[in-house]
Short mmCIF file of C-alpha atoms and ligand atoms in Angstrom, two decimals:
data_model
loop_
_atom_site.label_atom_id
_atom_site.label_comp_id
_atom_site.label_asym_id
_atom_site.label_seq_id
_atom_site.Cartn_x
_atom_site.Cartn_y
_atom_site.Cartn_z
CA UNK W 707 137.89 90.14 104.65
CA UNK W 708 135.77 91.52 107.46
CA UNK W 709 133.46 88.49 107.58
CA UNK W 710 130.40 90.73 107.82
CA UNK W 711 127.16 89.47 106.31
CA UNK W 712 123.53 90.56 106.13
CA UNK W 713 121.67 89.89 109.42
CA UNK W 714 119.80 86.60 109.84
CA UNK W 715 116.48 86.63 108.02
CA UNK W 716 117.48 89.48 105.70
CA UNK W 717 118.90 89.45 102.19
CA UNK W 718 120.36 91.72 99.55
CA UNK W 719 118.62 92.30 96.23
CA UNK W 720 121.29 92.44 93.54
CA UNK W 721 121.35 92.74 89.74
CA UNK W 722 120.04 91.10 87.65
CA UNK W 723 117.38 89.81 90.13
CA UNK W 724 116.81 93.38 91.33
CA UNK W 725 115.31 94.29 87.93
CA UNK W 726 112.61 91.71 88.60
CA UNK W 727 112.09 93.09 92.11
CA UNK W 728 111.53 96.60 90.72
CA UNK W 729 109.25 95.31 87.96
CA UNK W 730 107.09 93.45 90.50
CA UNK W 731 106.98 96.43 92.86
CA UNK W 732 106.00 98.84 90.11
CA UNK W 733 103.46 96.53 88.49
CA UNK W 734 101.74 95.99 91.84
CA UNK W 735 101.42 99.75 92.41
CA UNK W 736 100.41 100.79 88.87
CA UNK W 737 96.70 99.89 89.32
CA UNK W 738 96.61 102.07 92.45
CA UNK W 739 98.02 105.06 90.64
CA UNK W 740 95.49 104.57 87.83
CA UNK W 741 92.64 104.47 90.37
CA UNK W 742 93.42 107.82 91.99
CA UNK W 743 95.35 106.65 95.04
CA UNK W 744 97.96 109.17 96.24
CA UNK W 745 101.49 108.25 97.29
CA UNK W 746 102.48 108.67 100.95
CA UNK W 747 105.71 108.16 102.84
CA UNK W 748 105.81 107.66 106.57
CA UNK W 749 108.83 106.92 108.80
CA UNK W 750 110.05 103.34 109.04
CA UNK W 751 109.90 103.72 112.83
CA UNK W 752 107.05 105.02 114.93
CA UNK W 753 106.23 105.43 118.59
CA UNK W 754 105.68 101.89 119.84
CA UNK W 755 102.08 102.70 120.82
CA UNK W 756 101.16 103.17 117.13
CA UNK W 757 101.59 99.44 116.67
CA UNK W 758 100.65 98.09 120.10
CA UNK W 759 97.34 99.95 119.91
CA UNK W 760 96.95 99.80 116.15
CA UNK W 761 97.87 96.21 115.38
CA UNK W 762 96.51 94.81 118.65
CA UNK W 763 98.09 93.88 122.00
CA UNK W 764 97.25 90.20 121.66
CA UNK W 765 98.69 89.59 118.22
CA UNK W 766 101.87 87.61 117.58
CA UNK W 767 103.19 90.59 115.67
CA UNK W 768 103.03 92.82 118.75
CA UNK W 769 103.85 90.28 121.47
CA UNK W 770 106.69 88.43 119.77
CA UNK W 771 107.86 90.01 116.55
CA UNK W 772 108.47 93.73 116.95
CA UNK W 773 111.87 95.36 116.75
CA UNK W 774 111.39 97.74 119.67
CA UNK W 775 114.17 99.88 121.12
CA UNK W 776 114.73 102.94 123.26
CA UNK W 777 116.40 105.76 121.36
CA UNK W 778 119.05 107.98 122.96
CA UNK W 779 116.30 110.24 124.26
CA UNK W 780 114.62 107.35 126.05
CA UNK W 781 111.62 107.11 123.71
CA UNK W 782 110.25 103.69 122.91
CA UNK W 783 110.31 103.32 119.15
CA UNK W 784 109.48 100.36 116.91
CA UNK W 785 110.53 99.50 113.36
CA UNK W 786 107.25 99.17 111.50
CA UNK W 787 106.04 95.54 111.36
CA UNK W 788 103.40 96.59 108.79
CA UNK W 789 102.45 99.83 107.04
CA UNK W 790 98.77 100.41 107.80
CA UNK W 791 99.09 101.67 111.39
CA UNK W 792 101.66 104.32 110.40
CA UNK W 793 99.54 105.48 107.47
CA UNK W 794 96.55 105.73 109.78
CA UNK W 795 98.62 107.69 112.31
CA UNK W 796 99.54 110.15 109.55
CA UNK W 797 95.92 110.36 108.36
CA UNK W 798 94.82 111.31 111.88
CA UNK W 799 97.74 113.65 112.61
CA UNK W 800 97.18 115.65 109.41
CA UNK W 801 93.39 115.62 109.79
CA UNK W 802 92.91 114.24 106.28
CA UNK W 803 89.37 113.19 107.25
CA UNK W 804 88.33 116.87 107.09
CA UNK W 805 88.92 116.89 103.30
CA UNK W 806 87.03 115.10 100.53
CA UNK W 807 86.29 111.43 101.22
CA UNK W 808 87.30 108.75 100.62
CA UNK W 809 90.97 109.51 101.13
CA UNK W 810 92.85 107.03 98.94
CA UNK W 811 96.48 106.39 99.80
CA UNK W 812 99.27 103.99 98.92
CA UNK W 813 102.82 103.41 99.96
CA UNK W 814 105.57 100.84 99.51
CA UNK W 815 108.54 100.06 101.68
CA UNK W 816 110.32 98.03 104.31
CA UNK W 817 108.63 96.15 107.14
CA UNK W 818 110.39 94.35 109.99
CA UNK W 819 109.28 91.35 112.02
CA UNK W 820 111.35 89.15 114.29
CA UNK W 821 110.04 85.90 112.78
CA UNK W 822 111.66 82.51 112.39
CA UNK W 823 113.14 82.83 108.90
CA UNK W 824 112.20 80.30 106.23
CA UNK W 825 111.49 80.38 102.49
CA UNK W 826 109.19 83.37 101.94
CA UNK W 827 109.39 84.56 105.55
CA UNK W 828 111.98 87.15 106.40
CA UNK W 829 112.83 89.62 109.14
CA UNK W 830 113.06 92.46 106.65
CA UNK W 831 110.64 92.44 103.73
CA UNK W 832 108.84 94.87 101.44
CA UNK W 833 105.13 95.57 101.34
CA UNK W 834 102.90 97.50 98.97
CA UNK W 835 100.15 98.98 101.11
CA UNK W 836 96.97 100.82 100.16
CA UNK W 837 94.09 102.30 102.11
CA UNK W 838 90.73 103.88 101.23
CA UNK W 839 89.59 105.87 104.24
CA UNK W 840 86.50 107.63 105.48
CA UNK W 841 83.68 105.97 103.54
CA UNK W 842 81.86 102.75 104.42
CA UNK W 843 80.57 101.64 101.02
CA UNK W 844 80.62 98.02 99.76
CA UNK W 845 81.56 99.32 96.29
CA UNK W 846 84.77 100.66 97.81
CA UNK W 847 85.52 97.25 99.36
CA UNK W 848 85.09 95.72 95.90
CA UNK W 849 87.35 98.36 94.32
CA UNK W 850 90.09 97.63 96.83
CA UNK W 851 89.93 93.86 96.36
CA UNK W 852 89.79 94.20 92.57
CA UNK W 853 92.86 96.47 92.52
CA UNK W 854 94.81 93.81 94.39
CA UNK W 855 93.73 91.18 91.88
CA UNK W 856 94.63 93.51 89.00
CA UNK W 857 98.23 93.85 90.18
CA UNK W 858 98.69 90.07 90.21
CA UNK W 859 96.99 89.73 86.82
CA UNK W 860 99.20 92.42 85.31
CA UNK W 861 102.23 90.40 86.35
CA UNK W 862 100.77 87.46 84.44
CA UNK W 863 100.06 85.40 87.57
CA UNK W 864 97.23 82.90 87.25
CA UNK W 865 97.78 80.34 90.02
CA UNK W 866 96.47 82.52 92.84
CA UNK W 867 93.23 82.64 94.74
CA UNK W 868 91.22 85.31 96.52
CA UNK W 869 89.91 84.10 99.90
CA UNK W 870 87.01 86.18 101.14
CA UNK W 871 84.86 86.41 104.25
CA UNK W 872 83.14 88.84 106.56
CA UNK W 873 84.26 89.18 110.17
CA UNK W 874 81.13 91.08 111.22
CA UNK W 875 81.26 94.23 113.29
CA UNK W 876 80.14 95.63 116.65
CA UNK W 877 76.52 94.81 115.79
CA UNK W 878 77.16 91.06 115.71
CA UNK W 879 80.71 90.03 116.59
CA UNK W 880 80.29 90.28 120.40
CA UNK W 881 77.33 87.84 120.33
CA UNK W 882 79.18 85.50 117.97
CA UNK W 883 82.27 85.71 120.15
CA UNK W 884 80.26 84.44 123.15
CA UNK W 885 78.96 81.53 121.09
CA UNK W 886 82.49 80.66 120.01
CA UNK W 887 83.93 80.98 123.54
CA UNK W 888 81.24 78.63 124.86
CA UNK W 889 82.10 76.17 122.10
CA UNK W 890 85.86 76.39 122.67
CA UNK W 891 85.48 75.89 126.43
CA UNK W 892 84.25 72.36 125.83
CA UNK W 893 87.27 71.37 123.77
CA UNK W 894 90.48 69.69 124.85
CA UNK W 895 92.96 72.51 124.38
CA UNK W 896 96.38 73.15 125.91
CA UNK W 897 96.94 76.00 128.36
CA UNK W 898 98.44 78.43 125.87
CA UNK W 899 95.65 77.93 123.35
CA UNK W 900 93.10 78.49 126.13
CA UNK W 901 94.75 81.76 127.01
CA UNK W 902 94.68 82.72 123.34
CA UNK W 903 91.00 81.81 123.19
CA UNK W 904 90.31 84.20 126.06
CA UNK W 905 92.02 87.14 124.38
CA UNK W 906 90.94 86.47 120.80
CA UNK W 907 88.85 83.31 120.32
CA UNK W 908 88.68 83.82 116.53
CA UNK W 909 92.41 83.13 116.36
CA UNK W 910 91.86 79.54 117.50
CA UNK W 911 89.86 78.87 114.32
CA UNK W 912 93.00 79.65 112.38
CA UNK W 913 95.19 77.23 114.40
CA UNK W 914 96.95 75.04 111.85
CA UNK W 915 97.69 72.08 114.20
CA UNK W 916 95.74 68.95 113.20
CA UNK W 917 94.79 68.08 116.82
CA UNK W 918 93.13 71.49 117.14
CA UNK W 919 91.57 71.48 113.67
CA UNK W 920 90.10 68.02 114.34
CA UNK W 921 88.01 69.49 117.15
CA UNK W 922 86.75 72.48 115.21
CA UNK W 923 84.61 70.65 112.65
CA UNK W 924 81.27 72.16 113.73
CA UNK W 925 82.52 75.32 115.39
CA UNK W 926 80.13 78.25 114.88
CA UNK W 927 81.22 80.54 112.03
CA UNK W 928 80.93 84.32 111.90
CA UNK W 929 79.33 84.30 108.44
CA UNK W 930 76.39 82.33 109.85
CA UNK W 931 75.83 84.94 112.55
CA UNK W 932 76.12 88.24 110.70
CA UNK W 933 73.65 91.00 111.60
CA UNK W 934 71.29 92.18 108.86
CA UNK W 935 73.44 95.23 108.13
CA UNK W 936 76.75 93.35 107.87
CA UNK W 937 75.10 90.60 105.82
CA UNK W 938 73.71 93.21 103.41
CA UNK W 939 77.16 94.81 103.20
CA UNK W 940 78.81 91.46 102.44
CA UNK W 941 76.18 90.57 99.80
CA UNK W 942 76.73 93.91 98.09
CA UNK W 943 80.53 93.46 98.07
CA UNK W 944 80.14 90.08 96.38
CA UNK W 945 77.68 91.50 93.85
CA UNK W 946 80.16 94.23 92.89
CA UNK W 947 83.01 91.71 92.65
CA UNK W 948 80.93 89.59 90.29
CA UNK W 949 80.23 92.68 88.18
CA UNK W 950 83.97 93.41 88.12
CA UNK W 951 84.78 89.88 86.94
CA UNK W 952 86.62 88.93 90.11
CA UNK W 953 86.30 85.35 91.34
CA UNK W 954 86.73 84.38 94.98
CA UNK W 955 86.62 81.45 97.37
CA UNK W 956 84.47 81.73 100.49
CA UNK W 957 86.80 81.33 103.48
CA UNK W 958 84.63 81.40 106.62
CA UNK W 959 87.58 80.51 108.85
CA UNK W 960 89.89 83.17 107.55
CA UNK W 961 91.29 85.10 110.48
CA UNK W 962 94.07 87.53 109.85
CA UNK W 963 97.11 88.06 112.05
CA UNK W 964 96.18 91.63 112.92
CA UNK W 965 93.33 92.52 115.27
CA UNK W 966 91.70 95.49 113.60
CA UNK W 967 89.64 93.86 110.86
CA UNK W 968 85.84 94.12 110.61
CA UNK W 969 83.37 93.11 107.91
CA UNK W 970 85.05 92.38 104.55
CA UNK W 971 88.29 90.48 105.10
CA UNK W 972 90.40 88.80 102.45
CA UNK W 973 93.66 87.15 101.61
CA UNK W 974 95.46 86.42 98.35
CA UNK W 975 97.18 83.03 98.33
CA UNK W 976 99.44 81.55 95.69
CA UNK W 977 99.48 77.81 95.13
CA UNK W 978 103.15 77.54 94.17
CA UNK W 979 104.68 78.76 97.43
CA UNK W 980 104.39 75.97 100.00
CA UNK W 981 103.82 76.92 103.64
CA UNK W 982 104.10 80.71 103.23
CA UNK W 983 101.38 80.92 100.61
CA UNK W 984 99.89 84.33 101.46
CA UNK W 985 100.99 86.94 98.94
CA UNK W 986 98.72 89.63 100.34
CA UNK W 987 95.76 90.35 102.50
CA UNK W 988 93.59 93.00 104.00
CA UNK W 989 90.12 94.09 104.93
CA UNK W 990 87.93 96.71 106.46
CA UNK W 991 89.00 98.14 109.80
CA UNK W 992 86.32 100.46 110.99
CA UNK W 993 87.72 100.67 114.52
CA UNK W 994 91.38 101.37 113.78
CA UNK W 995 91.27 105.16 113.66
CA UNK W 996 89.44 105.32 116.98
CA UNK W 997 91.90 102.82 118.51
CA UNK W 998 94.70 105.24 117.61
CA UNK W 999 92.87 108.14 119.24
CA UNK W 1000 91.52 109.53 115.96
CA UNK W 1001 88.02 110.28 114.73
CA UNK W 1002 85.58 107.46 114.19
CA UNK W 1003 86.19 106.91 110.48
CA UNK W 1004 86.07 103.68 108.56
CA UNK W 1005 88.76 102.30 106.30
CA UNK W 1006 89.66 99.40 104.08
CA UNK W 1007 92.96 98.40 102.55
CA UNK W 1008 95.47 95.67 101.89
CA UNK W 1009 99.15 94.86 102.07
CA UNK W 1010 100.89 92.76 99.44
CA UNK W 1011 104.31 91.23 100.02
CA UNK W 1012 106.66 92.18 97.17
CA UNK W 1013 109.21 89.47 98.04
CA UNK W 1014 106.62 86.73 98.13
CA UNK W 1015 104.98 87.95 94.93
CA UNK W 1016 108.43 87.73 93.35
CA UNK W 1017 108.61 84.09 94.48
CA UNK W 1018 105.16 83.51 92.95
CA UNK W 1019 106.33 85.02 89.68
CA UNK W 1020 109.33 82.67 89.72
CA UNK W 1021 107.10 79.69 90.62
CA UNK W 1022 105.01 80.37 87.49
CA UNK W 1023 108.13 80.83 85.37
CA UNK W 1024 107.14 84.34 84.31
CA UNK W 1025 109.61 86.78 82.83
CA UNK W 1026 108.65 90.15 84.27
CA UNK W 1027 111.90 92.11 84.13
CA UNK W 1028 111.72 95.31 82.20
CA UNK W 1029 114.70 94.87 79.91
CA UNK W 1030 117.67 95.32 82.20
CA UNK W 1031 120.90 96.78 80.90
CA UNK W 1032 121.41 99.28 78.14
CA UNK W 1033 120.42 99.75 74.49
CA UNK W 1034 123.59 101.24 73.08
CA UNK W 1035 127.30 100.80 73.84
CA UNK W 1036 130.34 102.77 72.81
CA UNK W 1037 133.77 101.13 72.58
CA UNK W 1038 136.65 103.63 72.33
CA UNK W 1039 140.16 102.49 71.39
CA UNK W 1040 142.63 105.29 72.10
CA UNK W 1041 142.70 108.63 73.88
CA UNK W 1042 140.94 110.74 71.26
CA UNK W 1043 138.29 108.08 70.80
CA UNK W 1044 137.77 108.06 74.57
CA UNK W 1045 136.73 111.71 74.51
CA UNK W 1046 134.29 111.00 71.70
CA UNK W 1047 132.87 107.99 73.58
CA UNK W 1048 132.26 109.92 76.80
CA UNK W 1049 130.58 112.71 74.81
CA UNK W 1050 128.47 110.31 72.75
CA UNK W 1051 127.26 108.37 75.79
CA UNK W 1052 126.35 111.64 77.52
CA UNK W 1053 124.35 112.78 74.47
CA UNK W 1054 122.57 109.45 74.15
CA UNK W 1055 121.55 109.39 77.82
CA UNK W 1056 120.33 112.96 77.57
CA UNK W 1057 118.16 111.88 74.63
CA UNK W 1058 116.66 109.06 76.71
CA UNK W 1059 118.70 106.20 75.26
CA UNK W 1060 120.14 103.80 77.85
CA UNK W 1061 123.83 103.83 76.97
CA UNK W 1062 127.15 102.81 78.47
CA UNK W 1063 130.86 102.60 77.67
CA UNK W 1064 133.93 100.92 79.14
CA UNK W 1065 136.10 102.41 81.85
CA UNK W 1066 139.69 101.54 82.59
CA UNK W 1067 142.06 100.08 80.03
CA UNK W 1068 140.23 96.99 78.77
CA UNK W 1069 141.67 96.41 75.29
CA UNK W 1070 139.50 95.56 72.28
CA UNK W 1071 138.64 92.02 73.41
CA UNK W 1072 137.64 93.02 76.93
CA UNK W 1073 135.67 96.00 75.68
CA UNK W 1074 133.71 93.92 73.15
CA UNK W 1075 132.93 91.41 75.88
CA UNK W 1076 131.58 94.24 78.04
CA UNK W 1077 129.49 95.45 75.08
CA UNK W 1078 127.99 91.98 74.62
CA UNK W 1079 127.30 91.59 78.35
CA UNK W 1080 125.63 95.01 78.57
CA UNK W 1081 122.51 93.85 76.75
CA UNK W 1082 122.95 96.55 74.07
CA UNK W 1083 121.79 95.70 70.57
CA UNK W 1084 124.10 98.21 68.89
CA UNK W 1085 127.57 99.57 69.52
CA UNK W 1086 129.85 102.17 68.10
CA UNK W 1087 133.47 101.02 67.94
CA UNK W 1088 135.88 103.81 67.29
CA UNK W 1089 139.68 103.82 67.22
CA UNK W 1090 142.07 106.70 66.74
CA UNK W 1091 142.73 105.50 63.15
CA UNK W 1092 138.98 105.66 62.39
CA UNK W 1093 138.96 109.14 63.84
CA UNK W 1094 141.72 110.20 61.47
CA UNK W 1095 139.37 109.11 58.67
CA UNK W 1096 136.49 110.97 60.35
CA UNK W 1097 134.39 107.85 60.98
CA UNK W 1098 133.30 105.35 63.63
CA UNK W 1099 132.06 101.77 63.13
CA UNK W 1100 128.37 101.19 63.85
CA UNK W 1101 127.96 97.53 64.79
CA UNK W 1102 124.83 95.41 65.19
CA UNK W 1103 125.83 93.23 68.16
CA UNK W 1104 123.20 90.59 67.35
CA UNK W 1105 124.33 89.94 63.76
CA UNK W 1106 127.89 91.28 63.79
CA UNK W 1107 127.14 93.54 60.78
CA UNK W 1108 129.24 96.66 60.75
CA UNK W 1109 129.45 99.85 58.68
CA UNK W 1110 131.44 103.08 58.81
CA UNK W 1111 129.49 106.22 59.79
CA UNK W 1112 130.86 109.80 59.72
CA UNK W 1113 131.66 110.99 63.28
CA UNK W 1114 129.12 113.81 63.04
CA UNK W 1115 126.34 111.31 62.29
CA UNK W 1116 127.19 108.70 64.93
CA UNK W 1117 124.75 110.00 67.52
CA UNK W 1118 121.78 110.02 65.13
CA UNK W 1119 122.78 106.69 63.59
CA UNK W 1120 123.03 104.97 66.97
CA UNK W 1121 119.81 106.51 68.22
CA UNK W 1122 117.95 105.40 65.11
CA UNK W 1123 119.49 101.93 65.23
CA UNK W 1124 118.17 101.26 68.75
CA UNK W 1125 114.78 102.58 67.76
CA UNK W 1126 114.64 105.78 69.85
P1 AMP I 193 100.24 90.96 106.88
O1 AMP I 193 100.66 92.38 107.15
O2 AMP I 193 100.72 90.00 107.92
O3 AMP I 193 98.82 90.85 106.53
O4 AMP I 193 101.04 90.53 105.59
C1 AMP I 193 100.74 91.02 104.30
C2 AMP I 193 101.66 90.37 103.32
O5 AMP I 193 103.01 90.72 103.61
C3 AMP I 193 101.67 88.85 103.38
O6 AMP I 193 100.63 88.33 102.60
C4 AMP I 193 103.04 88.52 102.83
O7 AMP I 193 103.01 88.53 101.43
C5 AMP I 193 103.88 89.65 103.33
N1 AMP I 193 104.61 89.26 104.55
C6 AMP I 193 104.18 89.28 105.83
N2 AMP I 193 105.13 88.87 106.68
C7 AMP I 193 106.22 88.57 105.92
C8 AMP I 193 107.54 88.09 106.19
N3 AMP I 193 107.96 87.86 107.44
N4 AMP I 193 108.39 87.91 105.15
C9 AMP I 193 107.99 88.16 103.88
N5 AMP I 193 106.76 88.60 103.56
C10 AMP I 193 105.88 88.81 104.56
#
């Protein structure tokens, strides 16, 4: 034994749980594919500046949680802590803004954050990420939010909530920020929180500590200080969401962990998850492209955590796994039968039937056990004596019923039996 194990805060996804992982991942992305979003892959590492500039210098993600390293060529690289900044980098690099707008993209993959691990919080996790870029239209905000909701609904989840607010934009956030800073200055806050208030005062509103929350009762809220244009935008988003049958909870203190959000901002929370209740979140980020040195284009998108959504699915006791295992199984007993089994399984798979057989010398008992464990509903059991008679036994593994079928008909008989 080498004693090696997965690094702290990471985990392996193994069968049969992995079937649920795939089902959740694919169900969350299906609504995006149906809505015309195109699949993108970007590297799991980027130049560090993509994240320090993109996610925001003052955020916990950038200051405390990034896996940053120098490669052998002396470049500073960072394992992506989220997927939006990399997608935006690719959008700018390939000048996608010069084509038809909006540009609708999605991706799914690993993200890495050096966080304190706990249930639902890992150092390596998987996000589904989508972005709609280049058009500032409240109807697009509503589409994005509704697609997130659709993914959760398609999984059968019901115990989740959409938290919604507007964070304003350059036309009103600076004035609001001054109001908030003046308010926070009068409070009894520790040194670190004061420093945080100087860099990003909105963050303090999101401070979970009771002694801080107790002082924030009548803090000014962004939604009460929106400019006419951002208020009109927010009203239109809510109107479209109502038309789409999407319910939400107003969350005027919602501040997200990343700095680039403007206007529409939202989070999906699940009530069965304890402290790490956020299963996804996102918003509009009209300044992100410019922050990365790109053209001044707007964007909106979200990221959903696949691992946490999987926990939500378990918390609601839902069975989401697309039937794992195989439909048909072939049990050969003897050398000649082995050749037939290998050929039959090959034919079945080619015809789209999930099929398997036994390998190694398992004996009848072991082989039948493997057939039962495989999840198959039907098996062909064939011994060399059957072969001499020109038949194999077609067996219904659920009822135990069995009948002899001519060797030449076994493929069709098995395929028909499993309903393919
Ligand atoms: P964020 O990029 O921080 O907005 O996170 C988006 C979603 O990713 C969250 O709602 C979570 O579902 C998931 N997520 C973020 N951080 C972690 C983590 N450390 N472990 C597992 N899931 C995470």
